[in-house]
Amino acid sequence: MRLKNKDLLGLEYLDREEINLILETAKPFKELFTRSVKKVPPLRGKTVVLLFYEPSTRTRTSFELAAKRLSADVLNISASTSSVAKGESLIDTAKTLEAMKADFVVIRHSMAGAPQILARTISASIVNAGDGTHEHPTQGLLDMFTIWEKKGRLSGLKVAIVGDILHSRVARSNIWGLNKMGAKVYVVGPATLIPPRIEQMGVKIFYDLDEIIDELDVINILRIQMERQKENLFPSLREYNEIFGVTDERLKRAKKDLLVMHPGPMNRGIEISSSVAEGSRSVITEQVTNGIAVRMAVLYLLAGGDKRGMKR
Amino acid sequence: MKLVIRNGRAVDPKNKIDKKVDILIEDGKIVKIGESPKFRPGDVTRSTITIDATGKVVTPGLIDMHTHLREPGREDEETIASGTRAAAQGGFTSICCMPNTQPVVDSVSGVKFILTTASQEGIVNVYPVGSITKGRKGEELAEIGKMRIAGIVGISDDGKPVMNAQIMRRALEYAKMFNLPVISHCEDLNLSTGGVMNEGFTSTVLGLKGIPRQAEEIMVARDIALAELTGGKLHLAHITTRGSVELVRQAKKKRIKVTCETAPHYFSLSEEDVRGYDTNTKINPPLRTKDDIEALCEGLADGTIDCIVSDHAPHLDVEKDLEYNMAPFGIIGLETMVPLIITNLVGKKILNLNQAIAKMTVNPANILGLEKGALSIGSDADLTIIDLNLKKKIDNEFSSQSKNSPFIGMELKGFPVATIVGGKMVMEDGKLV
């Protein structure tokens, strides 16, 4: 089995089988990391461009490592150093990359839909590394991989996503993916940070975390951005912390094997307490490791690889 | 010069005509309407130009009361010359141009510039709309009376609302003296700020900031209340939601002086079409939902919505080929309006032909106080000939200087084939003369 499209633009556009394929392909790649030589040859001779219009350390380095461990050549372009700063349009940048025969363009952009524009314009495989408040599919995949690895399944699990859902591409990708895999998804946050009609995506909305904390299998805590306070979306960070912050106290009633996740970077003491972040239920650092394996799987599969090929 | 249009089906809502006639035009005026045997010898001579309209519909010259011609200031996007060519191509003999140019048409000199340029370079009638406030800043009233004397037919800060209710009140009161319609762009900027599409499930999925329907409806309600207070003549530009239609319907029942318009894209496309992030679906107000389309159709059918306008808003490819958030709002519409109305309203039996034509002839003429929009003896010979059966795929060959249309590639039925302005043929057989 192979992926159906040349691009990975969002989890909305993948089906259950494709998500399964990516997760299963990521597994052997993760096993590679325990070896002294972590590099394999499938993308030798291929060029992966990391086109980042938004500052990002975590996602960019994760993609860079993933590409390098697959033996691809990696080119980093960030908005501050490129012709973007000189006012070149996204489409012109895309055409330039096409002319340079890039095989993959991994794009991070502050505006929703930018990867779609690239995918329409050029023949390279486009991987969305986060576009505005639309999607961050590889984050969704690595979150699902982490849950799947720990729990052995996704179907039937109860997953809460807590925080600023409105501005979160991570939330949207998780919702699409988890729903397709048969998990039950709750979103929890201030009413002003819950996007309109999100229940139509197949989630339940809660404004009180304590109401559902005891039944959760997974809690995925989103970063709360300081700017949102200025937009009057909530009155103060300390009020946010009191009502939605995930603390040991709040987790007292939670299941023992609850998984605590966070896509990072964290605001300790605001959406998550330090002791929860460091606690036994936390898989936050493992998410980072899994991110590389999942991104390797995505690049490998988009290059036309299949599961059988990898095992061989 | 004499011109005779033979054998066409004349549809004139004002004079309640819908029958096969011949129309004789002399020196820019309609001089006779009737069956050809009734023409006396000498009416039609060898030098008379004959247009055979067999199987086609002949209507009063169509009026589009809401366009943006971009001149002065953005002649790269459109000019009065190119915009009027697009109008003629689209079957329009008269158009109104909004004052949001650079500089804004907020004084007599701006009005004179438009009228002078249009008379020299334009090929259809151009009626300028002046701004309500100086510089469209919403702070001080523009010289509405002086602009009226110079030739404006309405006032509007279109593209922006007048956020200050007191200033809107004064505008409605003041313009009443001149019987000038105040054309209101209904948008509460505090609610709409940063939005790029309709707020709802689709905006949530696409991760685009939404504009709630209430941003429009609150201002529709406010302006209706102010029209009631002042007795002023209110015309609501481009309404798009079920709520707006209902507010206008109620206001009309209460005999408040309010009229309104919508545009073809609002009943032809929905927020669903924003999927794919095509910036030619970025329009303000935004494309709404299927339910709103249904409400607009009901409003068009029962007369709540008086007019259909293009809201022709040219932008260059380089401006539109951007990330969705960065692209400007607006699409061109003059050359696709008639086929969209014929295909999506008349073809689907939402309006009969007479109703559809009224929304582009007698209704806008009444709102603007124009002696246009009817096939009457002695009236200006502005006429449009439409082939209801002509099917075409919209390509990107436009007479407009800009090509920002979401309808490219769509097959439509019912195109204008001739446009006659003041007895002069400006478009014939689907081509500009």
XYZ file of C-alpha atoms in Angstrom, chain A residues 12 89-91 109 111-114 116-117 120 131 133-134 172 176 195-198 200-201, chain B residues 199-201 203-209 213 275-279 289 321-326:
46
model
C -8.429 15.944 6.716
C 5.778 36.145 -3.629
C 5.193 32.597 -2.445
C 4.404 31.502 -5.995
C 3.788 29.422 7.053
C -1.084 31.784 6.799
C -3.581 29.009 6.241
C -3.593 27.550 2.747
C 0.002 28.400 1.810
C -2.118 24.319 -1.031
C -0.811 27.178 -3.158
C -0.997 23.564 -7.045
C 0.022 26.610 8.096
C -4.442 27.993 12.160
C -5.274 25.344 9.572
C -7.393 20.563 14.068
C -9.259 14.890 12.050
C -13.839 27.897 17.152
C -17.370 28.227 15.747
C -19.213 25.000 14.872
C -16.275 22.812 15.849
C -19.431 19.485 13.437
C -15.896 18.088 13.232
C -17.601 32.557 9.998
C -18.776 29.016 10.477
C -17.783 25.401 10.122
C -13.756 28.819 8.395
C -13.009 26.611 11.388
C -11.854 23.754 9.178
C -9.797 25.968 6.892
C -8.230 27.864 9.768
C -9.271 31.187 8.270
C -10.628 34.001 10.390
C -23.152 37.298 9.511
C -11.961 25.291 0.147
C -8.790 25.168 -1.903
C -7.991 28.746 -0.859
C -8.690 30.257 -4.297
C -8.362 33.977 -3.610
C -23.976 29.363 3.203
C -1.935 35.288 -6.507
C -1.054 35.395 -2.841
C -1.793 33.683 0.418
C -5.526 33.919 1.163
C -5.061 36.336 4.054
C -2.947 38.702 1.977
